[in-house]
PDB file of C-alpha atoms and ligand atoms in Angstrom:
ATOM      1  CA  MET X  14     -12.370   9.229  13.727  1.00 43.00           C
ATOM      2  CA  GLY X  15     -11.861  12.924  14.261  1.00 43.00           C
ATOM      3  CA  GLU X  16     -11.483  14.953  11.104  1.00 47.00           C
ATOM      4  CA  GLY X  17      -8.008  16.365  10.698  1.00 46.00           C
ATOM      5  CA  LYS X  18      -6.612  14.362  13.564  1.00 49.00           C
ATOM      6  CA  THR X  19      -4.299  12.277  11.477  1.00 51.00           C
ATOM      7  CA  GLU X  20      -3.289  14.864   8.936  1.00 62.00           C
ATOM      8  CA  ASN X  21       0.276  15.154  10.066  1.00 86.00           C
ATOM      9  CA  GLY X  22       3.256  13.002  10.920  1.00 96.00           C
ATOM     10  CA  PRO X  23       5.162  10.496   8.823  1.00 98.00           C
ATOM     11  CA  VAL X  24       3.423   7.739   6.882  1.00 98.00           C
ATOM     12  CA  LEU X  25       4.552   4.202   6.076  1.00 98.00           C
ATOM     13  CA  ALA X  26       2.733   2.537   3.187  1.00 99.00           C
ATOM     14  CA  VAL X  27       3.105  -1.256   3.066  1.00 99.00           C
ATOM     15  CA  PHE X  28       2.048  -3.119  -0.069  1.00 98.00           C
ATOM     16  CA  ALA X  29       2.756  -6.411  -1.816  1.00 98.00           C
ATOM     17  CA  HIS X  30       3.657  -5.322  -5.350  1.00 97.00           C
ATOM     18  CA  PRO X  31       5.421  -2.305  -6.858  1.00 97.00           C
ATOM     19  CA  ASP X  32       2.236  -0.764  -8.347  1.00 97.00           C
ATOM     20  CA  ASP X  33      -0.273  -1.605  -5.573  1.00 98.00           C
ATOM     21  CA  ALA X  34       0.121   1.652  -3.648  1.00 98.00           C
ATOM     22  CA  GLU X  35      -0.623   3.740  -6.725  1.00 98.00           C
ATOM     23  CA  ILE X  36      -3.710   1.771  -7.752  1.00 97.00           C
ATOM     24  CA  SER X  37      -5.287   1.583  -4.308  1.00 97.00           C
ATOM     25  CA  SER X  38      -4.170   4.814  -2.665  1.00 98.00           C
ATOM     26  CA  GLY X  39      -2.110   6.933  -5.058  1.00 98.00           C
ATOM     27  CA  GLY X  40      -4.343   9.985  -4.688  1.00 98.00           C
ATOM     28  CA  THR X  41      -4.217   9.931  -0.909  1.00 98.00           C
ATOM     29  CA  LEU X  42      -0.452   9.396  -0.840  1.00 98.00           C
ATOM     30  CA  ALA X  43       0.082  12.280  -3.303  1.00 98.00           C
ATOM     31  CA  LYS X  44      -2.204  14.478  -1.209  1.00 98.00           C
ATOM     32  CA  TRP X  45      -0.344  13.683   1.999  1.00 98.00           C
ATOM     33  CA  CYS X  46       3.006  14.363   0.300  1.00 98.00           C
ATOM     34  CA  ALA X  47       1.716  17.703  -0.967  1.00 97.00           C
ATOM     35  CA  ALA X  48       0.593  18.536   2.569  1.00 97.00           C
ATOM     36  CA  GLY X  49       4.150  18.027   3.774  1.00 97.00           C
ATOM     37  CA  ARG X  50       3.858  14.601   5.313  1.00 98.00           C
ATOM     38  CA  SER X  51       6.917  12.385   4.954  1.00 98.00           C
ATOM     39  CA  VAL X  52       5.552   9.336   3.130  1.00 98.00           C
ATOM     40  CA  HIS X  53       7.615   6.164   2.759  1.00 98.00           C
ATOM     41  CA  LEU X  54       6.690   3.108   0.722  1.00 98.00           C
ATOM     42  CA  LEU X  55       7.747  -0.436   1.574  1.00 98.00           C
ATOM     43  CA  VAL X  56       6.997  -2.992  -1.141  1.00 98.00           C
ATOM     44  CA  LEU X  57       7.192  -6.533   0.207  1.00 98.00           C
ATOM     45  CA  THR X  58       7.777  -8.476  -3.031  1.00 98.00           C
ATOM     46  CA  ASN X  59       9.905  -7.672  -6.061  1.00 97.00           C
ATOM     47  CA  GLY X  60       7.068  -8.148  -8.550  1.00 95.00           C
ATOM     48  CA  ASP X  61       8.992 -10.694 -10.605  1.00 94.00           C
ATOM     49  CA  ARG X  62       5.904 -12.608 -11.745  1.00 94.00           C
ATOM     50  CA  GLY X  63       4.088  -9.520 -12.993  1.00 91.00           C
ATOM     51  CA  SER X  64       4.020 -10.600 -16.634  1.00 89.00           C
ATOM     52  CA  ASP X  65       2.002 -12.978 -18.812  1.00 87.00           C
ATOM     53  CA  ASP X  66       4.968 -13.336 -21.164  1.00 87.00           C
ATOM     54  CA  ALA X  67       6.704 -16.644 -20.349  1.00 90.00           C
ATOM     55  CA  SER X  68       9.860 -15.500 -22.136  1.00 89.00           C
ATOM     56  CA  PHE X  69      10.383 -12.652 -19.635  1.00 87.00           C
ATOM     57  CA  ASP X  70      13.437 -13.062 -17.437  1.00 93.00           C
ATOM     58  CA  ARG X  71      12.186 -12.740 -13.854  1.00 95.00           C
ATOM     59  CA  GLY X  72      15.400 -11.209 -12.561  1.00 96.00           C
ATOM     60  CA  GLU X  73      15.281  -8.557 -15.245  1.00 95.00           C
ATOM     61  CA  LEU X  74      11.619  -7.920 -14.542  1.00 95.00           C
ATOM     62  CA  ALA X  75      12.387  -7.390 -10.836  1.00 96.00           C
ATOM     63  CA  ALA X  76      15.144  -4.913 -11.730  1.00 96.00           C
ATOM     64  CA  THR X  77      12.836  -3.089 -14.123  1.00 96.00           C
ATOM     65  CA  ARG X  78      10.084  -2.891 -11.526  1.00 96.00           C
ATOM     66  CA  ALA X  79      12.473  -1.499  -8.907  1.00 97.00           C
ATOM     67  CA  ARG X  80      13.364   1.318 -11.326  1.00 98.00           C
ATOM     68  CA  GLU X  81       9.695   1.925 -12.100  1.00 97.00           C
ATOM     69  CA  THR X  82       8.915   2.068  -8.367  1.00 98.00           C
ATOM     70  CA  ALA X  83      11.562   4.759  -7.890  1.00 98.00           C
ATOM     71  CA  ALA X  84      10.202   6.782 -10.827  1.00 98.00           C
ATOM     72  CA  ALA X  85       6.628   6.507  -9.541  1.00 98.00           C
ATOM     73  CA  ALA X  86       7.717   7.482  -6.018  1.00 98.00           C
ATOM     74  CA  GLU X  87       9.220  10.663  -7.389  1.00 98.00           C
ATOM     75  CA  LEU X  88       5.993  11.549  -9.199  1.00 97.00           C
ATOM     76  CA  LEU X  89       3.968  11.038  -6.005  1.00 98.00           C
ATOM     77  CA  GLY X  90       6.477  13.010  -3.955  1.00 97.00           C
ATOM     78  CA  LEU X  91       7.385  10.135  -1.643  1.00 98.00           C
ATOM     79  CA  ALA X  92      10.234  10.580   0.830  1.00 98.00           C
ATOM     80  CA  GLY X  93      11.437   7.074   0.064  1.00 98.00           C
ATOM     81  CA  ALA X  94      10.533   3.740  -1.511  1.00 98.00           C
ATOM     82  CA  ARG X  95      12.065   0.329  -0.849  1.00 98.00           C
ATOM     83  CA  VAL X  96      11.383  -2.972  -2.568  1.00 98.00           C
ATOM     84  CA  LEU X  97      12.170  -6.166  -0.660  1.00 98.00           C
ATOM     85  CA  GLY X  98      13.379  -9.367  -2.297  1.00 96.00           C
ATOM     86  CA  THR X  99      10.553 -11.845  -1.689  1.00 97.00           C
ATOM     87  CA  HIS X 100       9.380 -13.352  -4.958  1.00 97.00           C
ATOM     88  CA  ASP X 101       6.055 -12.167  -6.319  1.00 97.00           C
ATOM     89  CA  GLY X 102       3.382 -14.704  -5.316  1.00 97.00           C
ATOM     90  CA  ASP X 103       5.388 -16.114  -2.414  1.00 98.00           C
ATOM     91  CA  LEU X 104       4.515 -13.540   0.254  1.00 98.00           C
ATOM     92  CA  GLU X 105       3.571 -15.048   3.601  1.00 98.00           C
ATOM     93  CA  ASN X 106       2.868 -13.483   6.957  1.00 98.00           C
ATOM     94  CA  ARG X 107       6.106 -14.704   8.506  1.00 98.00           C
ATOM     95  CA  ALA X 108       8.352 -13.327  11.240  1.00 98.00           C
ATOM     96  CA  GLU X 109      11.116 -12.541   8.732  1.00 98.00           C
ATOM     97  CA  VAL X 110       8.788 -10.292   6.754  1.00 98.00           C
ATOM     98  CA  ARG X 111       7.241  -8.681   9.832  1.00 98.00           C
ATOM     99  CA  ALA X 112      10.759  -7.949  11.120  1.00 98.00           C
ATOM    100  CA  GLU X 113      11.355  -5.742   8.063  1.00 98.00           C
ATOM    101  CA  VAL X 114       8.098  -3.863   8.556  1.00 98.00           C
ATOM    102  CA  VAL X 115       8.631  -3.489  12.300  1.00 98.00           C
ATOM    103  CA  ARG X 116      12.137  -2.198  11.598  1.00 98.00           C
ATOM    104  CA  ALA X 117      10.710   0.368   9.162  1.00 98.00           C
ATOM    105  CA  ILE X 118       8.092   1.442  11.720  1.00 98.00           C
ATOM    106  CA  ARG X 119      10.643   1.788  14.511  1.00 98.00           C
ATOM    107  CA  SER X 120      13.017   3.714  12.210  1.00 98.00           C
ATOM    108  CA  LEU X 121      10.552   6.042  10.497  1.00 98.00           C
ATOM    109  CA  LYS X 122       8.160   6.474  13.456  1.00 98.00           C
ATOM    110  CA  PRO X 123       5.024   6.851  11.313  1.00 98.00           C
ATOM    111  CA  THR X 124       1.816   8.147  12.864  1.00 98.00           C
ATOM    112  CA  THR X 125      -0.044   6.396  10.031  1.00 98.00           C
ATOM    113  CA  VAL X 126       0.481   3.011   8.404  1.00 98.00           C
ATOM    114  CA  LEU X 127      -1.385   2.491   5.151  1.00 98.00           C
ATOM    115  CA  SER X 128      -1.899  -0.928   3.572  1.00 98.00           C
ATOM    116  CA  CYS X 129      -4.734  -3.047   2.197  1.00 98.00           C
ATOM    117  CA  ASP X 130      -7.517  -4.950   3.936  1.00 98.00           C
ATOM    118  CA  PRO X 131      -6.434  -8.572   4.567  1.00 98.00           C
ATOM    119  CA  THR X 132     -10.049  -9.669   5.060  1.00 98.00           C
ATOM    120  CA  ALA X 133     -11.088  -8.666   1.540  1.00 97.00           C
ATOM    121  CA  TRP X 134     -11.242 -11.907  -0.425  1.00 97.00           C
ATOM    122  CA  PHE X 135     -14.000 -11.223  -2.950  1.00 96.00           C
ATOM    123  CA  PHE X 136     -14.945  -8.121  -4.904  1.00 93.00           C
ATOM    124  CA  GLU X 137     -18.530  -8.212  -6.195  1.00 89.00           C
ATOM    125  CA  ASN X 138     -18.197 -11.805  -7.465  1.00 88.00           C
ATOM    126  CA  ARG X 139     -16.102 -10.436 -10.301  1.00 89.00           C
ATOM    127  CA  TYR X 140     -12.645 -11.252  -9.022  1.00 91.00           C
ATOM    128  CA  TYR X 141     -10.881 -12.193  -5.866  1.00 96.00           C
ATOM    129  CA  ASN X 142      -7.936 -10.692  -4.118  1.00 97.00           C
ATOM    130  CA  HIS X 143      -4.348 -11.773  -4.792  1.00 97.00           C
ATOM    131  CA  SER X 144      -2.923 -13.774  -1.903  1.00 98.00           C
ATOM    132  CA  ASP X 145       0.062 -11.394  -1.741  1.00 98.00           C
ATOM    133  CA  HIS X 146      -2.344  -8.474  -1.165  1.00 98.00           C
ATOM    134  CA  ARG X 147      -4.137 -10.264   1.666  1.00 98.00           C
ATOM    135  CA  ASN X 148      -0.842 -11.315   3.204  1.00 98.00           C
ATOM    136  CA  ALA X 149       0.602  -7.805   2.898  1.00 98.00           C
ATOM    137  CA  GLY X 150      -2.358  -6.426   4.829  1.00 98.00           C
ATOM    138  CA  ALA X 151      -1.927  -9.073   7.526  1.00 98.00           C
ATOM    139  CA  VAL X 152       1.823  -8.404   7.740  1.00 98.00           C
ATOM    140  CA  ALA X 153       1.175  -4.665   8.095  1.00 98.00           C
ATOM    141  CA  LEU X 154      -1.444  -5.110  10.821  1.00 98.00           C
ATOM    142  CA  ASP X 155       0.567  -7.681  12.782  1.00 98.00           C
ATOM    143  CA  SER X 156       3.671  -5.491  12.543  1.00 98.00           C
ATOM    144  CA  VAL X 157       1.805  -2.528  14.035  1.00 98.00           C
ATOM    145  CA  PHE X 158       0.245  -4.666  16.771  1.00 98.00           C
ATOM    146  CA  PRO X 159       1.485  -6.699  18.463  1.00 97.00           C
ATOM    147  CA  GLY X 160       4.881  -5.857  17.013  1.00 97.00           C
ATOM    148  CA  ALA X 161       6.529  -2.483  16.647  1.00 98.00           C
ATOM    149  CA  GLY X 162       5.250  -1.149  19.968  1.00 98.00           C
ATOM    150  CA  ASN X 163       6.165  -4.195  22.029  1.00 98.00           C
ATOM    151  CA  PRO X 164       9.771  -4.405  23.269  1.00 98.00           C
ATOM    152  CA  HIS X 165       9.636  -8.190  23.352  1.00 98.00           C
ATOM    153  CA  PHE X 166       9.296  -8.455  19.569  1.00 98.00           C
ATOM    154  CA  PHE X 167      12.483  -8.373  17.504  1.00 98.00           C
ATOM    155  CA  THR X 168      14.619  -7.457  20.504  1.00 98.00           C
ATOM    156  CA  GLU X 169      17.749  -7.465  18.331  1.00 98.00           C
ATOM    157  CA  GLN X 170      16.452  -4.205  16.826  1.00 98.00           C
ATOM    158  CA  LEU X 171      16.366  -2.611  20.279  1.00 98.00           C
ATOM    159  CA  GLU X 172      19.959  -3.693  20.837  1.00 97.00           C
ATOM    160  CA  GLU X 173      20.778  -1.806  17.615  1.00 97.00           C
ATOM    161  CA  GLY X 174      19.301   1.357  19.102  1.00 98.00           C
ATOM    162  CA  LEU X 175      15.769   1.303  17.685  1.00 98.00           C
ATOM    163  CA  GLU X 176      12.907   1.845  20.101  1.00 98.00           C
ATOM    164  CA  PRO X 177       9.343   0.491  20.257  1.00 98.00           C
ATOM    165  CA  TRP X 178       6.894   2.697  18.355  1.00 98.00           C
ATOM    166  CA  ASP X 179       3.118   2.934  18.544  1.00 98.00           C
ATOM    167  CA  VAL X 180       1.348   3.755  15.293  1.00 98.00           C
ATOM    168  CA  LYS X 181      -1.704   5.989  15.780  1.00 97.00           C
ATOM    169  CA  ASP X 182      -3.875   4.948  12.883  1.00 97.00           C
ATOM    170  CA  VAL X 183      -3.998   2.333  10.147  1.00 98.00           C
ATOM    171  CA  TRP X 184      -5.630   2.947   6.780  1.00 98.00           C
ATOM    172  CA  LEU X 185      -6.606  -0.084   4.700  1.00 98.00           C
ATOM    173  CA  GLY X 186      -7.428   0.299   1.025  1.00 98.00           C
ATOM    174  CA  TRP X 187      -8.938  -2.364  -1.249  1.00 97.00           C
ATOM    175  CA  THR X 188     -11.583  -2.994   1.369  1.00 98.00           C
ATOM    176  CA  ASN X 189     -15.194  -4.125   1.296  1.00 97.00           C
ATOM    177  CA  GLU X 190     -15.882  -2.317   4.550  1.00 97.00           C
ATOM    178  CA  PRO X 191     -14.826   1.305   4.070  1.00 98.00           C
ATOM    179  CA  ASN X 192     -15.590   3.710   6.898  1.00 98.00           C
ATOM    180  CA  HIS X 193     -13.810   6.703   5.375  1.00 98.00           C
ATOM    181  CA  HIS X 194     -13.671   8.305   1.941  1.00 98.00           C
ATOM    182  CA  GLU X 195     -10.667  10.565   1.476  1.00 98.00           C
ATOM    183  CA  ASP X 196     -11.160  13.539  -0.833  1.00 98.00           C
ATOM    184  CA  VAL X 197      -8.452  13.228  -3.513  1.00 98.00           C
ATOM    185  CA  THR X 198      -9.873  15.834  -5.890  1.00 98.00           C
ATOM    186  CA  GLY X 199      -6.921  17.376  -7.697  1.00 98.00           C
ATOM    187  CA  PHE X 200      -4.671  14.377  -7.126  1.00 98.00           C
ATOM    188  CA  MET X 201      -6.001  11.935  -9.724  1.00 98.00           C
ATOM    189  CA  GLY X 202      -3.484  13.253 -12.262  1.00 97.00           C
ATOM    190  CA  ALA X 203      -0.599  12.400  -9.945  1.00 97.00           C
ATOM    191  CA  LYS X 204      -2.135   8.988  -9.242  1.00 97.00           C
ATOM    192  CA  VAL X 205      -2.476   8.059 -12.917  1.00 97.00           C
ATOM    193  CA  ALA X 206       0.941   9.520 -13.802  1.00 97.00           C
ATOM    194  CA  ALA X 207       2.610   7.509 -11.029  1.00 97.00           C
ATOM    195  CA  LEU X 208       0.855   4.344 -12.172  1.00 97.00           C
ATOM    196  CA  ALA X 209       1.930   5.048 -15.762  1.00 96.00           C
ATOM    197  CA  ALA X 210       5.544   5.033 -14.530  1.00 97.00           C
ATOM    198  CA  HIS X 211       5.104   1.278 -13.995  1.00 96.00           C
ATOM    199  CA  VAL X 212       5.606   0.870 -17.727  1.00 95.00           C
ATOM    200  CA  SER X 213       6.068  -2.923 -17.610  1.00 93.00           C
ATOM    201  CA  GLN X 214       2.584  -3.268 -16.093  1.00 94.00           C
ATOM    202  CA  VAL X 215       0.583  -0.843 -18.188  1.00 92.00           C
ATOM    203  CA  GLN X 216       1.989  -1.277 -21.679  1.00 86.00           C
ATOM    204  CA  GLY X 217      -0.340  -0.919 -24.642  1.00 79.00           C
ATOM    205  CA  GLU X 218      -3.964  -0.684 -23.588  1.00 82.00           C
ATOM    206  CA  GLY X 219      -3.100  -1.082 -19.901  1.00 85.00           C
ATOM    207  CA  ILE X 220      -2.784   2.554 -18.989  1.00 91.00           C
ATOM    208  CA  ARG X 221      -5.891   3.473 -21.006  1.00 91.00           C
ATOM    209  CA  PHE X 222      -7.887   1.009 -18.923  1.00 90.00           C
ATOM    210  CA  PHE X 223      -6.666   2.640 -15.723  1.00 92.00           C
ATOM    211  CA  GLU X 224      -7.153   6.162 -17.110  1.00 93.00           C
ATOM    212  CA  GLU X 225     -10.829   5.310 -17.471  1.00 94.00           C
ATOM    213  CA  TRP X 226     -11.375   3.013 -14.513  1.00 94.00           C
ATOM    214  CA  LEU X 227      -9.495   4.871 -11.756  1.00 96.00           C
ATOM    215  CA  PRO X 228     -11.395   8.182 -12.159  1.00 96.00           C
ATOM    216  CA  ARG X 229     -14.692   6.272 -12.425  1.00 97.00           C
ATOM    217  CA  GLU X 230     -13.959   4.403  -9.195  1.00 96.00           C
ATOM    218  CA  ALA X 231     -12.895   7.693  -7.544  1.00 98.00           C
ATOM    219  CA  GLU X 232     -16.057   9.453  -8.747  1.00 98.00           C
ATOM    220  CA  GLU X 233     -18.189   6.698  -7.224  1.00 97.00           C
ATOM    221  CA  ALA X 234     -16.422   7.125  -3.863  1.00 98.00           C
ATOM    222  CA  GLY X 235     -16.515  10.901  -4.230  1.00 98.00           C
ATOM    223  CA  ARG X 236     -20.304  10.914  -4.571  1.00 98.00           C
ATOM    224  CA  LYS X 237     -20.538   9.456  -1.051  1.00 98.00           C
ATOM    225  CA  ILE X 238     -18.990  12.589   0.455  1.00 98.00           C
ATOM    226  CA  GLY X 239     -20.004  15.141  -2.174  1.00 98.00           C
ATOM    227  CA  VAL X 240     -16.623  15.667  -3.823  1.00 98.00           C
ATOM    228  CA  ARG X 241     -15.388  14.941  -7.328  1.00 98.00           C
ATOM    229  CA  HIS X 242     -12.864  12.214  -6.494  1.00 98.00           C
ATOM    230  CA  ALA X 243     -12.252  10.119  -3.383  1.00 98.00           C
ATOM    231  CA  GLU X 244     -10.483   6.943  -2.293  1.00 98.00           C
ATOM    232  CA  SER X 245     -12.110   4.571   0.193  1.00 98.00           C
ATOM    233  CA  PHE X 246     -10.482   3.122   3.279  1.00 98.00           C
ATOM    234  CA  ARG X 247     -11.184   1.168   6.403  1.00 98.00           C
ATOM    235  CA  VAL X 248      -9.514   3.426   8.996  1.00 98.00           C
ATOM    236  CA  LEU X 249      -8.552   2.077  12.390  1.00 98.00           C
ATOM    237  CA  ASP X 250      -7.972   4.656  15.107  1.00 96.00           C
ATOM    238  CA  LEU X 251      -5.619   2.957  17.551  1.00 95.00           C
ATOM    239  CA  GLU X 252      -5.286   5.796  20.040  1.00 86.00           C
TER     240      GLU X 252
HETATM  241 ZN1   ZN O  24      -0.642  -6.297  -6.585  1.00 94.79          ZN
END
């Protein structure tokens, strides 16, 4: 893809859980916000299973995570963040979910949609990808094409005044097949701070783990393009 080609226009980030965007792409999102791009986040589940404590009330956890998402969005500089009501762990690539993403695309008219790679099942035989993450990536891709740009999908939205919209490029984080490393030098602080706003997820030692691991991961990606910190993506140029 041409360097600089995509560095303008609105962005829609689509992820499964309230803290996914920060962990996978927080540096890039903060960088785009700082550059003046209007970046919106759509979280497809409410994160209500994001706890190992069986005594946690799931409704309360969802409410807490919605507040944390708003706080993190402010730290990144996002133009907006919405959390949908699907239960954590129950995300499927269904028409009802795609309708929400297509509606967001047709409303916000993003040049770029950012999500995660739905084909990434295994990471170095150390762990495998959450089904919600894979499904979120599939929902995002299928909403871009064939969805938002085709007037025969979700026609009720057109009757409401929305118009078909063609997204120009899709960026997929959490991928095993990166073809682009985005320089996020100077934005790791914002990334870690935004993640730390998800207090329910990083209590105790949690944030210390990420404070060590995220810069190390970013340094590894950065070495590939000769910068201090980078985030890796599979970028699809749809133009
Ligand atoms: Zn997640």
